[in-house]
C-alpha cells in the first residue's frame, strides 16, 4: 500500500513536469525534473521492495504491526542505513543531470545539506550501535549487525554475490570519519571553489565519492567491497582531473587511475583465489565446516598468497611503496579534494581492507601480515625522507600521508597470533598485547583523519591567500592569517605526537606494539616519528615564520595575504577542536579507544607506557627543536649549507629518489619496448597475417575455380566421369 501511494504521488510530479514542458517549450527544467522524479520513484520502489524482503526474511511475515518487530527494525536502523547510501547517490544524479541549470549556491547547498543529513544518520547509526545496542551480555562483544543483505547471484550454498549493509566496530568508526571529513570538505568548498567553472559538477563528484567510500566500509562481503572499491577509483579519477583543461591535472588523474587499476588487478586475482578455495566471499569463516577449516590449514601457500595479493590492491589505494607514485601527483586536483582523498577516505581503504581480513591474516597468513609491516615501515621512512626536502606544501602533506598510512599498516602487521591457539584469542590479554597493533592502527586512522584534513584545508587557505603552492611565496603569514596559523599549529603538534594532542595517544600505542613485536622495529618507527616532527615543523616555520614574501616584494605589487572567509575557517576550527579534545581525553584516559575497537572485539582499557611515550616525546621535541633552529629565522643558513654540502642527496630526495623515472624506465623501456612491442608485432604480422592469408587464399581459390561453373551440362558430365574413373583406378591400385 505504501509503495502504491508513493508511486501515485510521483506520477503527479511527472505529470506536473510534463505540463511544465508544454507550457514553457524550449526550456529543459521540465525534462530534468521528469528524469529526477522517475529516478526517485524507481529508487524508492527498490528500497521498499528491499525492506519488504528483509522484513520477511527476519520475521517470516510481511506484516509489521507487531511492536516488537518495529522496535527491532528501528534498533537496527534499516531506514537509516539505506539513506546513508541512497542520499549521496541521488544527490550525484540530481547534480549531474540538472546541476548546470542551478546556480552555484543552490548546487552547493543541495550537496552540503545532503551530506549533512548523511552525517547525522552516520552518527545516529554509530550511537545506536555502540551505546544503545551495546555489547552482547553473553559474549561481551559488539555484534556484527547486518541491516540488510540481498543475494544478487548464487553459485553455491556459501558462494554468493550479496549486496547489503553491515556494521562492525571499525565500520561504525569509519562512518563517523568519512561523513565528518566529507561534511567539512563540502562546507569548505563553498569558499575555496567560489566562482570556479564546473562548480556543480564538482559537488556531484564529491557526492559520488562519498557514497562510494561509505559503501566500501559497510560492505557485507569482499566482492561488494571490490565493487565500491572500483567506484572509489572512478570518482577519484574525476575529482583529481577536475581541472581537465590543464595538462598536469589530466596526467595526474590518468596516473592515479592506471596505478590503482594495476594494483586492483592483483586484488581481484586474490579475491578469486580466496573464493575458489574458501567457497565464500564473506569476511567471517565461522560458517565453514571443521573439514573445510582443516583443508584450509593444510592448503600451504594458497591462503597466504591470496591474502597478500589482496593486500597489493590495498597497497595501491594506500600508496605503499612502490605503488605510491600516483599520490603526490594527485595534488593537481582542488585542495579540498586532496583533504578528502588523502585524509580520511581513499588512502585508508587499504588499511580498512587489512583490518577487515585481520582474523584471517592472523590464522592463515601471519608471515604475510609481518611482510605488510616490513613494506609499510620502509614506505614510512621513504616518504618521511622525501617530505623533508619538498618545496610544494601540498606535496609535503601528501608524503606525510604516505608515511602515516605506513604507521597504520605497520601497527596491523606487527600483530601476532596467540601462542596457544595460533589465531586471535578471545581475551583482553591478547587484545592488549599481541593484538594491540590492531587497536593502535584504527586509533591512528581516526586521529590522523581529523588533523590531516585540518592540515590540508589549512594549506588550501594558504594557497587561496598567496595564490601559489610554493613555500618561497610564503613566510610570515601568522600575522595575516591568525585562525589558519593556530589551527595549523595544533595539527602539527598532533601529528608530531606531543602529549595532550590526538596524535600522541595513537602513535604511542603504535610504538608500544612495535616494541612488543621487535625492539628494532620499535626503534625504527620511533626514528620515523622524530622525522615526522621535523618535516612538519619545517613546513610550519617556512609558511608562518621566516621572511615574508609580501613584505619584501610589496613595492613590486605583491598580493597582500588575508584570512580566508568563514566557510573555510569554520571547518578548520571544528577539526582542530576535535583534535585537541581527543588528545586531552585520550592522554588522561577519559576516552578509551580500546573500549570500542580491539583486535578480537573484547573491551580493554589502554595504559600509557611512559618509557615509550617519554622516548617518543623527547624525540619529537628534538625534531621540533631542530626544525626551529634551521627554519624559524628569516634566513636559513644551516639548511642552505646542508643542501650545498650534500647536493646529490638533497636533489635525490627532492626528486623522490627518482622513483617516477624508474617507473618510466620500467614501463617504456622494458614493458613497452621488450614486451608490448614484440606482442604487437606478433599480433599484427602473425595473428592478423594468418587471418589475412586465409581470406586471401579463400578469395584466390574462389577466383580459380569460378570458371568451372560454366552452365554447360556436357562439361559437367565429362568432369564427373573423369573423376569417377580416376577414383576407381585409385581404389584398384591401393
CSV table of N, CA, C and O in Angstrom, one decimal, residues 50-51 53-59 72-82 85 125 129 133 142-151 160-169 171-172 175 217-221 224 282-284 286-287 352:
chain,number,residue,atom,x,y,z
A,50,UNK,N,13.2,-3.9,-1.1
A,50,UNK,CA,14.3,-4.4,-0.2
A,50,UNK,C,13.9,-4.5,1.2
A,50,UNK,O,14.2,-5.5,2.0
A,51,UNK,N,13.1,-3.5,1.7
A,51,UNK,CA,12.6,-3.5,3.1
A,51,UNK,C,11.7,-4.7,3.3
A,51,UNK,O,11.8,-5.4,4.3
A,53,UNK,N,11.5,-7.5,1.6
A,53,UNK,CA,12.3,-8.8,1.6
A,53,UNK,C,13.0,-9.0,2.9
A,53,UNK,O,13.0,-10.1,3.5
A,54,UNK,N,13.6,-7.9,3.4
A,54,UNK,CA,14.4,-8.1,4.7
A,54,UNK,C,13.4,-8.4,5.8
A,54,UNK,O,13.8,-9.2,6.7
A,55,UNK,N,12.3,-7.7,5.9
A,55,UNK,CA,11.3,-8.0,6.9
A,55,UNK,C,10.8,-9.4,6.9
A,55,UNK,O,10.7,-10.1,7.9
A,56,UNK,N,10.5,-9.9,5.7
A,56,UNK,CA,10.0,-11.2,5.5
A,56,UNK,C,11.1,-12.3,5.9
A,56,UNK,O,10.8,-13.3,6.6
A,57,UNK,N,12.4,-12.0,5.6
A,57,UNK,CA,13.4,-12.9,5.9
A,57,UNK,C,13.7,-13.0,7.4
A,57,UNK,O,14.0,-14.1,8.0
A,58,UNK,N,13.5,-11.9,8.1
A,58,UNK,CA,13.7,-11.8,9.5
A,58,UNK,C,12.5,-12.4,10.3
A,58,UNK,O,12.7,-13.0,11.4
A,59,UNK,N,11.3,-12.1,9.9
A,59,UNK,CA,10.1,-12.4,10.7
A,59,UNK,C,9.2,-13.4,10.1
A,59,UNK,O,8.2,-13.7,10.6
A,72,UNK,N,12.7,-3.7,16.7
A,72,UNK,CA,13.9,-4.2,16.2
A,72,UNK,C,14.4,-3.6,14.9
A,72,UNK,O,15.6,-3.3,14.7
A,73,UNK,N,13.5,-3.2,14.0
A,73,UNK,CA,13.8,-2.5,12.8
A,73,UNK,C,14.4,-1.2,13.1
A,73,UNK,O,15.4,-0.7,12.5
A,74,UNK,N,13.8,-0.5,14.0
A,74,UNK,CA,14.3,0.9,14.4
A,74,UNK,C,15.7,0.7,15.0
A,74,UNK,O,16.6,1.5,14.8
A,75,UNK,N,15.8,-0.3,15.9
A,75,UNK,CA,17.1,-0.5,16.5
A,75,UNK,C,18.2,-0.8,15.5
A,75,UNK,O,19.3,-0.2,15.6
A,76,UNK,N,17.9,-1.6,14.5
A,76,UNK,CA,18.9,-1.9,13.5
A,76,UNK,C,19.1,-0.7,12.5
A,76,UNK,O,20.0,-0.7,11.8
A,77,UNK,N,18.1,0.2,12.6
A,77,UNK,CA,18.2,1.4,11.8
A,77,UNK,C,18.3,1.1,10.3
A,77,UNK,O,19.1,1.7,9.5
A,78,UNK,N,17.3,0.2,9.8
A,78,UNK,CA,17.3,-0.1,8.4
A,78,UNK,C,17.1,1.1,7.5
A,78,UNK,O,17.9,1.3,6.6
A,79,UNK,N,16.2,1.9,7.9
A,79,UNK,CA,15.9,3.1,7.1
A,79,UNK,C,17.1,4.0,7.1
A,79,UNK,O,17.5,4.6,6.1
A,80,UNK,N,17.8,4.1,8.2
A,80,UNK,CA,19.0,4.9,8.4
A,80,UNK,C,20.1,4.4,7.5
A,80,UNK,O,20.8,5.2,6.8
A,81,UNK,N,20.3,3.1,7.5
A,81,UNK,CA,21.4,2.5,6.7
A,81,UNK,C,21.1,2.7,5.2
A,81,UNK,O,22.1,3.0,4.4
A,82,UNK,N,19.9,2.6,4.8
A,82,UNK,CA,19.6,2.8,3.3
A,82,UNK,C,19.8,4.2,2.9
A,82,UNK,O,20.4,4.5,1.9
A,85,UNK,N,23.5,5.5,2.1
A,85,UNK,CA,24.0,5.3,0.7
A,85,UNK,C,23.1,5.9,-0.3
A,85,UNK,O,23.6,6.4,-1.4
A,125,UNK,N,23.6,6.1,13.6
A,125,UNK,CA,23.9,4.6,13.5
A,125,UNK,C,25.0,4.2,14.4
A,125,UNK,O,24.9,3.2,15.1
A,129,UNK,N,24.6,1.8,17.6
A,129,UNK,CA,25.5,0.6,17.6
A,129,UNK,C,26.3,0.5,18.9
A,129,UNK,O,26.3,-0.6,19.6
A,133,UNK,N,22.5,-0.2,21.5
A,133,UNK,CA,22.6,-1.7,21.5
A,133,UNK,C,23.6,-2.2,22.4
A,133,UNK,O,23.4,-3.1,23.1
A,142,UNK,N,30.7,-6.6,20.7
A,142,UNK,CA,29.8,-5.9,19.8
A,142,UNK,C,29.4,-6.8,18.7
A,142,UNK,O,30.2,-7.3,18.0
A,143,UNK,N,28.1,-7.1,18.5
A,143,UNK,CA,27.7,-8.0,17.4
A,143,UNK,C,27.9,-7.4,16.0
A,143,UNK,O,27.8,-6.1,15.9
A,144,UNK,N,28.0,-8.2,15.1
A,144,UNK,CA,28.0,-7.8,13.7
A,144,UNK,C,26.6,-7.6,13.2
A,144,UNK,O,25.9,-8.6,13.1
A,145,UNK,N,26.1,-6.4,13.0
A,145,UNK,CA,24.8,-6.2,12.6
A,145,UNK,C,24.7,-6.0,11.1
A,145,UNK,O,25.3,-5.1,10.5
A,146,UNK,N,23.9,-6.9,10.5
A,146,UNK,CA,23.6,-6.8,9.0
A,146,UNK,C,22.2,-6.2,8.9
A,146,UNK,O,21.2,-6.9,9.1
A,147,UNK,N,22.1,-4.9,8.5
A,147,UNK,CA,20.8,-4.3,8.4
A,147,UNK,C,20.0,-4.9,7.3
A,147,UNK,O,18.8,-5.1,7.4
A,148,UNK,N,20.6,-5.2,6.1
A,148,UNK,CA,20.0,-5.9,5.1
A,148,UNK,C,21.1,-6.6,4.2
A,148,UNK,O,22.2,-6.1,4.2
A,149,UNK,N,20.8,-7.7,3.6
A,149,UNK,CA,21.7,-8.5,2.8
A,149,UNK,C,21.0,-9.2,1.8
A,149,UNK,O,20.3,-10.2,2.0
A,150,UNK,N,21.0,-8.7,0.5
A,150,UNK,CA,20.2,-9.3,-0.6
A,150,UNK,C,21.2,-10.1,-1.5
A,150,UNK,O,22.2,-9.6,-1.9
A,151,UNK,N,20.8,-11.3,-1.7
A,151,UNK,CA,21.5,-12.2,-2.6
A,151,UNK,C,21.3,-11.7,-4.1
A,151,UNK,O,20.2,-11.7,-4.6
A,160,UNK,N,28.1,-16.7,-2.8
A,160,UNK,CA,27.0,-15.9,-3.4
A,160,UNK,C,27.5,-14.4,-3.5
A,160,UNK,O,28.4,-14.0,-2.7
A,161,UNK,N,27.0,-13.7,-4.5
A,161,UNK,CA,27.2,-12.3,-4.6
A,161,UNK,C,26.1,-11.6,-3.8
A,161,UNK,O,24.9,-11.6,-4.3
A,162,UNK,N,26.4,-10.9,-2.7
A,162,UNK,CA,25.4,-10.3,-1.9
A,162,UNK,C,25.7,-8.8,-1.9
A,162,UNK,O,26.8,-8.3,-2.0
A,163,UNK,N,24.6,-8.0,-1.8
A,163,UNK,CA,24.6,-6.6,-1.6
A,163,UNK,C,23.9,-6.3,-0.3
A,163,UNK,O,22.7,-6.7,-0.1
A,164,UNK,N,24.6,-5.6,0.6
A,164,UNK,CA,23.9,-5.4,1.9
A,164,UNK,C,24.6,-4.2,2.6
A,164,UNK,O,25.4,-3.5,2.1
A,165,UNK,N,24.3,-4.2,3.9
A,165,UNK,CA,24.8,-3.1,4.8
A,165,UNK,C,25.2,-3.8,6.1
A,165,UNK,O,24.3,-4.3,6.8
A,166,UNK,N,26.5,-3.7,6.4
A,166,UNK,CA,27.0,-4.4,7.6
A,166,UNK,C,27.7,-3.4,8.5
A,166,UNK,O,28.5,-2.6,8.1
A,167,UNK,N,27.4,-3.5,9.8
A,167,UNK,CA,28.0,-2.6,10.8
A,167,UNK,C,28.8,-3.4,11.8
A,167,UNK,O,28.3,-4.3,12.4
A,168,UNK,N,30.1,-3.1,11.9
A,168,UNK,CA,31.0,-3.6,12.9
A,168,UNK,C,31.7,-2.5,13.6
A,168,UNK,O,31.4,-1.3,13.2
A,169,UNK,N,32.4,-2.7,14.6
A,169,UNK,CA,33.1,-1.6,15.3
A,169,UNK,C,33.9,-0.7,14.4
A,169,UNK,O,33.8,0.5,14.5
A,171,UNK,N,33.7,-0.4,11.0
A,171,UNK,CA,32.8,0.2,10.0
A,171,UNK,C,32.0,1.4,10.6
A,171,UNK,O,31.8,2.4,10.0
A,172,UNK,N,31.6,1.2,11.9
A,172,UNK,CA,30.9,2.3,12.5
A,172,UNK,C,31.8,3.5,12.7
A,172,UNK,O,31.4,4.7,12.6
A,175,UNK,N,32.3,5.2,9.4
A,175,UNK,CA,31.1,6.0,9.0
A,175,UNK,C,31.3,7.4,9.6
A,175,UNK,O,31.0,8.4,9.0
A,217,UNK,N,32.9,0.7,3.2
A,217,UNK,CA,33.2,0.3,4.6
A,217,UNK,C,32.0,-0.5,5.2
A,217,UNK,O,32.2,-1.1,6.2
A,218,UNK,N,30.8,-0.4,4.5
A,218,UNK,CA,29.7,-1.2,5.1
A,218,UNK,C,29.4,-2.4,4.3
A,218,UNK,O,28.3,-3.1,4.5
A,219,UNK,N,30.3,-2.8,3.4
A,219,UNK,CA,30.0,-4.0,2.5
A,219,UNK,C,29.9,-5.2,3.4
A,219,UNK,O,30.7,-5.4,4.4
A,220,UNK,N,29.1,-6.1,3.0
A,220,UNK,CA,28.9,-7.4,3.8
A,220,UNK,C,29.8,-8.5,3.4
A,220,UNK,O,29.9,-9.5,4.0
A,221,UNK,N,30.5,-8.3,2.2
A,221,UNK,CA,31.4,-9.3,1.7
A,221,UNK,C,32.5,-8.6,0.9
A,221,UNK,O,32.4,-7.5,0.6
A,224,UNK,N,31.5,-7.3,-2.7
A,224,UNK,CA,30.8,-6.0,-2.6
A,224,UNK,C,31.8,-4.9,-2.3
A,224,UNK,O,31.7,-3.8,-2.9
A,282,UNK,N,32.6,-14.1,2.1
A,282,UNK,CA,32.4,-13.4,3.4
A,282,UNK,C,33.7,-13.2,4.1
A,282,UNK,O,34.7,-13.9,3.9
A,283,UNK,N,33.7,-12.2,5.0
A,283,UNK,CA,34.8,-11.9,5.9
A,283,UNK,C,34.9,-13.0,7.0
A,283,UNK,O,36.0,-13.3,7.5
A,284,UNK,N,33.8,-13.5,7.4
A,284,UNK,CA,33.7,-14.4,8.5
A,284,UNK,C,33.7,-15.9,8.0
A,284,UNK,O,32.9,-16.2,7.2
A,286,UNK,N,33.3,-18.5,10.0
A,286,UNK,CA,32.7,-19.3,11.1
A,286,UNK,C,31.7,-20.3,10.5
A,286,UNK,O,31.4,-21.3,11.1
A,287,UNK,N,31.2,-20.0,9.3
A,287,UNK,CA,30.2,-20.8,8.6
A,287,UNK,C,30.8,-22.1,8.0
A,287,UNK,O,30.1,-23.0,7.6
A,352,UNK,N,41.8,-0.3,5.9
A,352,UNK,CA,40.5,-0.9,6.3
A,352,UNK,C,40.4,-2.4,5.7
A,352,UNK,O,39.8,-3.2,6.4
